[in-house]
Short mmCIF file of C-alpha atoms and ligand atoms in Angstrom, two decimals:
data_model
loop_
_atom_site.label_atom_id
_atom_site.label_comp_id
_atom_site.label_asym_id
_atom_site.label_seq_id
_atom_site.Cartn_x
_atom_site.Cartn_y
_atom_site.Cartn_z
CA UNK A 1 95.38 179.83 69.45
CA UNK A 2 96.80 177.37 72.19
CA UNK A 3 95.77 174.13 70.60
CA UNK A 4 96.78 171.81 73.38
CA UNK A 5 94.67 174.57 75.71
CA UNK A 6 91.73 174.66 72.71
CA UNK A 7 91.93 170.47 73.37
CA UNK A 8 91.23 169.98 77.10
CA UNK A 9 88.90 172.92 77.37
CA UNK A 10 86.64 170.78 74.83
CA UNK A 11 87.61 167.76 76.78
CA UNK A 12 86.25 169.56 79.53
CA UNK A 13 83.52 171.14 78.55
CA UNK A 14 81.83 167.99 77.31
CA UNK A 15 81.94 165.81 80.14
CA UNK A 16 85.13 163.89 79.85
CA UNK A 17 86.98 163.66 82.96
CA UNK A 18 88.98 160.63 82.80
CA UNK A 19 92.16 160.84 80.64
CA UNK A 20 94.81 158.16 79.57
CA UNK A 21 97.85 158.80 77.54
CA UNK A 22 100.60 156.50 75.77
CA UNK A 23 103.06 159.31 74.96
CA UNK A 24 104.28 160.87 71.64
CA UNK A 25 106.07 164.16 70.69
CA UNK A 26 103.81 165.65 69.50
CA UNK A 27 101.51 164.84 72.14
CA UNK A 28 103.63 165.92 74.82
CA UNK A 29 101.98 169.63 75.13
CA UNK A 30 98.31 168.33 75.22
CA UNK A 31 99.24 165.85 77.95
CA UNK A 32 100.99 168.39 79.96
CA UNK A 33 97.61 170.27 80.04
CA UNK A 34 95.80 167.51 80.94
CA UNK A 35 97.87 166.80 83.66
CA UNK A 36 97.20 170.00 84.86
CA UNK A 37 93.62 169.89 84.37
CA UNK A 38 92.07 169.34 88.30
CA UNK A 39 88.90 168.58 86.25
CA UNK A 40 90.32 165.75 84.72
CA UNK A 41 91.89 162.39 86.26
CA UNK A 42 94.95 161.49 84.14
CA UNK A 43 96.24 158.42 84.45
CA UNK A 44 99.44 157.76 82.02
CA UNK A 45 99.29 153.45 80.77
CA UNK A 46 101.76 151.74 80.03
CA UNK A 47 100.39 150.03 76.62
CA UNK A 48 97.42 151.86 74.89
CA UNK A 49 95.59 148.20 75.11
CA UNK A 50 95.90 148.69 79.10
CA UNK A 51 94.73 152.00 78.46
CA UNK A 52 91.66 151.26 76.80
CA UNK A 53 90.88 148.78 79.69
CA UNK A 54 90.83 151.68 81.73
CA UNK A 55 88.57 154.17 79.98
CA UNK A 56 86.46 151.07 79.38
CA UNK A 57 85.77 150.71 83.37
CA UNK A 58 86.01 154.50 84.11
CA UNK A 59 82.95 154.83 81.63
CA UNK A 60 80.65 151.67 83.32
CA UNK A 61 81.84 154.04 86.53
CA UNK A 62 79.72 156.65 85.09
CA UNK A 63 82.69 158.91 83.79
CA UNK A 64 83.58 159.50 80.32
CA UNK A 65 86.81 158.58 78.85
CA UNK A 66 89.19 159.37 76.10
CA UNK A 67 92.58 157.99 75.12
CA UNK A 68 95.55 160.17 73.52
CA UNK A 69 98.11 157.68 71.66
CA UNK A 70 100.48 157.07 68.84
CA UNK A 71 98.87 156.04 65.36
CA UNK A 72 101.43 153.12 65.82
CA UNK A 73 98.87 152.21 68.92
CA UNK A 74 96.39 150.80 66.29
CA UNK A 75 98.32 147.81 65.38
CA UNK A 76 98.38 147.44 68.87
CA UNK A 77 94.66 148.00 69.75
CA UNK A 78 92.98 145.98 67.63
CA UNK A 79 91.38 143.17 69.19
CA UNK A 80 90.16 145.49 72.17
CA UNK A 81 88.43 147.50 70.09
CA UNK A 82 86.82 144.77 68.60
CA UNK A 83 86.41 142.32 71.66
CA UNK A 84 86.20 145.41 74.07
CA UNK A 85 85.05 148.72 72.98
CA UNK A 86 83.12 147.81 69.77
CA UNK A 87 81.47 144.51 71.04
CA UNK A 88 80.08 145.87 74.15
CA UNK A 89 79.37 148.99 72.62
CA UNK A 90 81.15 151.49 74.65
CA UNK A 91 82.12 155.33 73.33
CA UNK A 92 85.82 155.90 73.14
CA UNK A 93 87.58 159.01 71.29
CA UNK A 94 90.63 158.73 70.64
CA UNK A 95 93.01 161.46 69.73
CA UNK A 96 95.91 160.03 67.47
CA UNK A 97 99.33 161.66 66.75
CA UNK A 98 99.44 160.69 62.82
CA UNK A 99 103.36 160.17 63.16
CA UNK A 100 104.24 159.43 59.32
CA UNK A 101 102.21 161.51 57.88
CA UNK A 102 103.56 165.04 56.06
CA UNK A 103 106.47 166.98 57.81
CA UNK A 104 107.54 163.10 59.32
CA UNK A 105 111.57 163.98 59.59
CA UNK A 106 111.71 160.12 60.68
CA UNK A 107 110.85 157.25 57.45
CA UNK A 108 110.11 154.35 60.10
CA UNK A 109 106.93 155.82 61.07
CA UNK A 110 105.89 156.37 57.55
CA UNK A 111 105.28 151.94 57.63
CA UNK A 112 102.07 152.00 59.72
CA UNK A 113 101.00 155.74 58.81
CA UNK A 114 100.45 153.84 55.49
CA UNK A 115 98.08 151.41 57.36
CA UNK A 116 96.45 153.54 59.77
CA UNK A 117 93.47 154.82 57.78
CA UNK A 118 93.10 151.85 55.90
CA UNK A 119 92.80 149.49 59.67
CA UNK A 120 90.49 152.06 61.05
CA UNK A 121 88.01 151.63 57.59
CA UNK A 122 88.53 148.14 58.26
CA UNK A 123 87.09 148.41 61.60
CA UNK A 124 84.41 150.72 61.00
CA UNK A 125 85.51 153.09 62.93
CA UNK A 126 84.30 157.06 61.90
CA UNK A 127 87.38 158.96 61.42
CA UNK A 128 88.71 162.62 61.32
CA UNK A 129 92.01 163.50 60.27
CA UNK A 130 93.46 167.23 61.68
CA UNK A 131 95.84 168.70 59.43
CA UNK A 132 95.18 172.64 59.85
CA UNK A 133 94.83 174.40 63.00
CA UNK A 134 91.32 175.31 62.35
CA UNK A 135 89.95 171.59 62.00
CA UNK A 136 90.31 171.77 65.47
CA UNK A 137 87.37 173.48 65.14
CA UNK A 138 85.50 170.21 64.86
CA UNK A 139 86.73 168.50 67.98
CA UNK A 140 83.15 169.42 70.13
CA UNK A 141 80.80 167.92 67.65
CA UNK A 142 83.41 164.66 67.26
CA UNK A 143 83.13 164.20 71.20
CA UNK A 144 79.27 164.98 70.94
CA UNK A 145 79.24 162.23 68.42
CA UNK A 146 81.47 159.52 69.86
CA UNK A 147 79.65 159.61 72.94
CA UNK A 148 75.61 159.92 70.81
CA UNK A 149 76.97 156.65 69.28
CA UNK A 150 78.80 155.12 72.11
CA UNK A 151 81.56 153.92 70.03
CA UNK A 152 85.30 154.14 69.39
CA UNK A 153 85.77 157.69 67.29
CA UNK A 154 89.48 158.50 65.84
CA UNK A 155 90.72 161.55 65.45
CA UNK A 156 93.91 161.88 63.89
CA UNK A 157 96.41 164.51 64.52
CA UNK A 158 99.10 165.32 61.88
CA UNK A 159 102.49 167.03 62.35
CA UNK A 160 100.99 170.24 60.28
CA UNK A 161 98.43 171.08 62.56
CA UNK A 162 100.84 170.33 65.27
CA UNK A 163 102.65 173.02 63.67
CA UNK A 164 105.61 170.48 62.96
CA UNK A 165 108.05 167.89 64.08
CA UNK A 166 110.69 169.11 65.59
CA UNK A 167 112.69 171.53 62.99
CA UNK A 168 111.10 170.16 60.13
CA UNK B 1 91.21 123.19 95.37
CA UNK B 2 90.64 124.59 91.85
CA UNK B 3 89.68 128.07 90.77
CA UNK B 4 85.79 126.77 90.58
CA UNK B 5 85.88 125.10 94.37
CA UNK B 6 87.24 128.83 95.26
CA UNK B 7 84.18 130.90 93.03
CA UNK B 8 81.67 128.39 95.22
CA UNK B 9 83.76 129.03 98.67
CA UNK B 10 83.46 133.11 98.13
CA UNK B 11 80.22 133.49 96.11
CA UNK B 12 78.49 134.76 99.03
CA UNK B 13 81.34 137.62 99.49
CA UNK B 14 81.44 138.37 95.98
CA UNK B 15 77.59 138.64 95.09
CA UNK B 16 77.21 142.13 96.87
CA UNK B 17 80.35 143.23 95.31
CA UNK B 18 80.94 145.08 91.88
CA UNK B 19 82.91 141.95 90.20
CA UNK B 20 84.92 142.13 86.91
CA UNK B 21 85.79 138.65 85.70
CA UNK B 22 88.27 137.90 83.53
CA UNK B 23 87.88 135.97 80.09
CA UNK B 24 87.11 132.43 79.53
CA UNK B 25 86.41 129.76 81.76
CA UNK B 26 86.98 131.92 84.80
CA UNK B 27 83.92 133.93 83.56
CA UNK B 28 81.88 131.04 82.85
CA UNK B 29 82.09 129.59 85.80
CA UNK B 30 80.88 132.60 88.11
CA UNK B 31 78.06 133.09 85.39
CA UNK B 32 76.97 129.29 86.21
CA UNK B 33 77.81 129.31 89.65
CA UNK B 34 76.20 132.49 90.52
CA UNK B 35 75.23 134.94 88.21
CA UNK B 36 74.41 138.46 89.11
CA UNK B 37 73.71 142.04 87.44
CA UNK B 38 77.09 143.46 89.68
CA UNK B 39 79.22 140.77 87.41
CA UNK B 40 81.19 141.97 84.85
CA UNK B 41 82.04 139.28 82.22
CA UNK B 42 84.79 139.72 79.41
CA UNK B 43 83.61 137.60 76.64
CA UNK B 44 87.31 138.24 75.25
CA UNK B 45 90.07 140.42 75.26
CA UNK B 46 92.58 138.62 77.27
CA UNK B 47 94.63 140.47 79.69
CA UNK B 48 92.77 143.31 80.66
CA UNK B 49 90.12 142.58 83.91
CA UNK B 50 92.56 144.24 85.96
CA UNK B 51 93.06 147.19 84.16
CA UNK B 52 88.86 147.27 83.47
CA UNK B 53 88.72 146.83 87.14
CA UNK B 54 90.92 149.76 87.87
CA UNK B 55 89.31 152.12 86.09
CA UNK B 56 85.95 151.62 87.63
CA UNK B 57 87.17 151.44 91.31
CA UNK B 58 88.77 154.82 90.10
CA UNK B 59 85.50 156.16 88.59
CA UNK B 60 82.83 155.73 91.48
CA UNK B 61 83.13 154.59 94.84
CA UNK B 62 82.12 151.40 95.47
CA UNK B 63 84.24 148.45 96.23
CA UNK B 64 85.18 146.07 92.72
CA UNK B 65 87.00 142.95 92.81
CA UNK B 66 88.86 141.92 90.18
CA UNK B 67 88.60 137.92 89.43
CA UNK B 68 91.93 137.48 87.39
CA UNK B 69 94.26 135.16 86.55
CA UNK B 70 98.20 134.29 86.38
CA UNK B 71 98.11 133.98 82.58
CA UNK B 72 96.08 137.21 82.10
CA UNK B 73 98.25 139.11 84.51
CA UNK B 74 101.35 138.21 82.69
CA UNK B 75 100.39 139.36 79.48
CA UNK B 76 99.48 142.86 80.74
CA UNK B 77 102.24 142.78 83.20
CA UNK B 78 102.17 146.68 82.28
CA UNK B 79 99.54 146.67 84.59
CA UNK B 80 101.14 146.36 87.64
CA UNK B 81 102.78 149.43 87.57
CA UNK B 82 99.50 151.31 86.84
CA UNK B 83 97.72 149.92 89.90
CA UNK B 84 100.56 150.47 92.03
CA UNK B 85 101.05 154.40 91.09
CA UNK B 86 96.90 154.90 91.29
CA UNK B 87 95.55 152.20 93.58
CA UNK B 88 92.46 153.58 94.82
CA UNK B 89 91.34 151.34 98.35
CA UNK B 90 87.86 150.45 97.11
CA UNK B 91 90.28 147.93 94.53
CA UNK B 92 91.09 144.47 94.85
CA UNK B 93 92.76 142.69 92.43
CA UNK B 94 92.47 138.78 92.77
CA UNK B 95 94.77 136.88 90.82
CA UNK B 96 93.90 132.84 91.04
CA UNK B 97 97.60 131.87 90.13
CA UNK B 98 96.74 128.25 89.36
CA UNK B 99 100.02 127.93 87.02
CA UNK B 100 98.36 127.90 83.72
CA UNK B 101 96.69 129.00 81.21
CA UNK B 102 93.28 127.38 81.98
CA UNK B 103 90.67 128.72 79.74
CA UNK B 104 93.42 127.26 76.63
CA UNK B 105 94.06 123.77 77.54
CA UNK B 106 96.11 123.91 80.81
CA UNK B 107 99.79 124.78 79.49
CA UNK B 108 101.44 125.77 82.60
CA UNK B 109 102.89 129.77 82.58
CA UNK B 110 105.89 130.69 84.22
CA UNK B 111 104.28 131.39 87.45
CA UNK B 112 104.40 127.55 87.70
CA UNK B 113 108.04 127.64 87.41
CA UNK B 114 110.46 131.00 88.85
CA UNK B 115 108.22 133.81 88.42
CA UNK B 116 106.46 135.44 91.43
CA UNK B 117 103.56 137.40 90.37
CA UNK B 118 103.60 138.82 94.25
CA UNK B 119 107.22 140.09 94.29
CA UNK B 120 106.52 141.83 90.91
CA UNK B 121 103.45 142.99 92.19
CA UNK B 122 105.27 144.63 95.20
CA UNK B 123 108.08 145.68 92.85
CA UNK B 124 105.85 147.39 90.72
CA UNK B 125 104.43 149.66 93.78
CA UNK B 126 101.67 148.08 95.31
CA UNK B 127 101.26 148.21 98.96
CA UNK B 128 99.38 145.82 100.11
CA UNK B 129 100.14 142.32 98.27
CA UNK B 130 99.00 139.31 100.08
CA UNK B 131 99.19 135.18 99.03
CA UNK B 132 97.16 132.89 100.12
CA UNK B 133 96.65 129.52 99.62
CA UNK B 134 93.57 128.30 98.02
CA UNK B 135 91.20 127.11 101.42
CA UNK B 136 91.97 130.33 103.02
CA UNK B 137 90.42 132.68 99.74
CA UNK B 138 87.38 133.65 101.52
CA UNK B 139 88.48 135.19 104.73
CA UNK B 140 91.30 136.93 102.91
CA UNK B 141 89.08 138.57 100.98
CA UNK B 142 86.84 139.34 103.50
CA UNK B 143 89.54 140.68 105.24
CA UNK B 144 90.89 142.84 102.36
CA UNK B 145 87.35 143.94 101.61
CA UNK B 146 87.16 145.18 105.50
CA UNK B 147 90.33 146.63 105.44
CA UNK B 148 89.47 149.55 103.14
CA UNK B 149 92.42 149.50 101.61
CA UNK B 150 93.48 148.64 97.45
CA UNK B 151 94.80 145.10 97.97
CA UNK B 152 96.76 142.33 95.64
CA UNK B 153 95.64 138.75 96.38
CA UNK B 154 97.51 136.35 94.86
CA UNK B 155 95.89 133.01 95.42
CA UNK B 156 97.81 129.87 94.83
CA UNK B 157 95.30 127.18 93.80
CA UNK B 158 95.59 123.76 91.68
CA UNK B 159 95.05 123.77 88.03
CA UNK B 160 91.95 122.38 86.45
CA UNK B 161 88.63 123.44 85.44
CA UNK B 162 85.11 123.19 85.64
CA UNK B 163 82.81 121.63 83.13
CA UNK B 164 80.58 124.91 82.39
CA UNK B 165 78.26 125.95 79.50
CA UNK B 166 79.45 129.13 77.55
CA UNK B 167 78.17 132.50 78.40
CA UNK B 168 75.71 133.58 75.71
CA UNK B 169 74.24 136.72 76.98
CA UNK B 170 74.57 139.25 74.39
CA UNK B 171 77.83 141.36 75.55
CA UNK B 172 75.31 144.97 75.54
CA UNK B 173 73.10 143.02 78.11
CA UNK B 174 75.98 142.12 80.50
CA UNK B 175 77.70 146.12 80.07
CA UNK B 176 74.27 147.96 80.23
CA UNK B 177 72.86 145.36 83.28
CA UNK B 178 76.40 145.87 85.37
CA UNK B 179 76.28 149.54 84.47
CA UNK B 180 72.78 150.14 85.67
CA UNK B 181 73.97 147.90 88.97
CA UNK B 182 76.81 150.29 89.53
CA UNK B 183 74.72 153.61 89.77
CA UNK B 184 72.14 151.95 91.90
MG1 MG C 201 95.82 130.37 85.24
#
């Protein structure tokens, strides 16, 4: 299976057709084929706060949004989800690289992949954590959800079902 | 003139425009000045009209104009690069550089002082960046809104505020209202 393939065809097939992306590593494969996509508009920000700005008026424009980013983006993302996102109750997912987690060959991103889960309980936000291939599996019925709810949805991406860092 | 002399002056443009107002007293004083379903209010979040702005010009079709300010701008200076790698030309971005940061008790930002918001505006790839000085807002933007064509206003203005009640429509109301006006 081509995961980064497996992740814009869902993208695709439910609706979502306006893409931005902070970049990470691991990310770098999925946001090569979204920037391929012609069915989706990427548009790369330059902070994942910007970014949400954008999905944020790309959804009132009637198109539905989604935001790939570091886990190190939630320290940064905070008060938009909460003044933004959550408090005029928009639907955002957001697929996460979980840099820190196992198979991490670098020990500075292991500091906020120990608050990660713990900020997104904090803000009420329904999370799914990917760490096999398969629970990719589950990415259609997350976007089905985020978008029944119309709220901010994470989906967390480890370096396992990435199939690893680097040559780790 | 301050920012709220300039909201009167260009209500009339503005009300049949898609508007996205940035937070604070900005906000509140379009709401009391002239509140309609095609405003977009940010009841917080500092920083990001322009960036909420973008992605609805870039969504639909219709023209929005960004209400924005010097102090916003510079803290999502990242911005500037965004809008001038995708500027679509139904998007105007309207900074009232007054100098300060209004809506917090009028310290003055560095736009006041050596920065130039248009230079970095230019420098950051946007095409068509225009200043204008405070009496001459409306026809500039009635220009710029003619023009068909993604435009940076940066409109140098006095610093001071109006004396307006805080916005307490629910934030739901304001999103699903503005959304609804959007697809009509
Ligand atoms: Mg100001």
């Amino acid at each position: 299976m081509n995961i980064d393939k497996r992740i814009a065809d869902e993208l695709v097939a439910n609706d979502v057709s306006f893409v931005t992306t902070v970049p990470c590593k691991q990310l770098a494969g999925v946001i090569e084929e979204i920037d391929q996509r012609d069915d989706i508009f990427h548009i790369p920000s330059n902070k994942e706060d910007e970014g949400m700005g954008l999905c944020a008026g790309a959804w009132m424009g009637g198109k539905r949004p989604a935001i790939i980013m570091q886990n190190t983006a939630i320290g940064v993302t905070i008060n938009t989800l909460a003044t933004l996102i959550q408090y005029y109750r928009m639907p955002l997912p957001m697929i996460i690289s979980y840099r820190g987690e196992l198979r991490e060959p670098v020990a500075c991103q292991v500091e906020m992949a120990v608050h990660t889960k713990a900020l997104l309980a904090q803000m009420n936000i329904p999370t799914y954590h990917f760490h096999w291939q398969k629970d990719v599996e589950e990415f259609d019925n997350i976007l089905k959800y985020t978008f029944m709810c119309n709220k901010p949805v994470a989906i967390l991406t480890d370096a396992n079902f990435w199939g690893g860092y680097g040559d780790q | 003139m301050i920012r709220s002399e300039i909201l009167k002056e260009i209500a009339p443009i503005l009300r049949d425009q898609l508007v996205v107002c940035n937070i604070g007293i900005p906000s509140q004083e379009l709401h009391a000045i002239d509140d309609q379903p095609t405003n977009f209010y940010m009841l917080g979040t500092m920083g990001l009209a322009s960036s909420i702005g973008l992605g609805l010009a870039l969504a639909q079709p219709k023209p929005v104009v960004v209400i924005d300010g010097d102090g916003s701008v510079l803290t999502n200076l990242g911005t500037l690069p965004t809008i001038g790698n995708n500027c679509p030309d139904n998007y105007i971005l309207m900074i009232i550089d007054n100098g300060s940061y209004g809506s917090t008790g009028d310290q003055p930002t560095y736009t006041g002082m050596k920065t130039d918001l248009a230079g970095m505006a230019r420098a950051a790839g946007c095409e068509t960046v225009i200043e204008v000085q405070d009496v001459d807002t409306g026809p500039a933007l009635q220009a710029a809104l003619d023009s068909g064509k993604g435009t940076v206003m940066v409109v140098k203005c006095d610093s001071g505020n109006a004396k307006m009640p805080v916005i307490t429509m629910d934030p739901v109301v304001i999103r699903d209202r503005f959304m609804k006006a959007v697809a009509s």
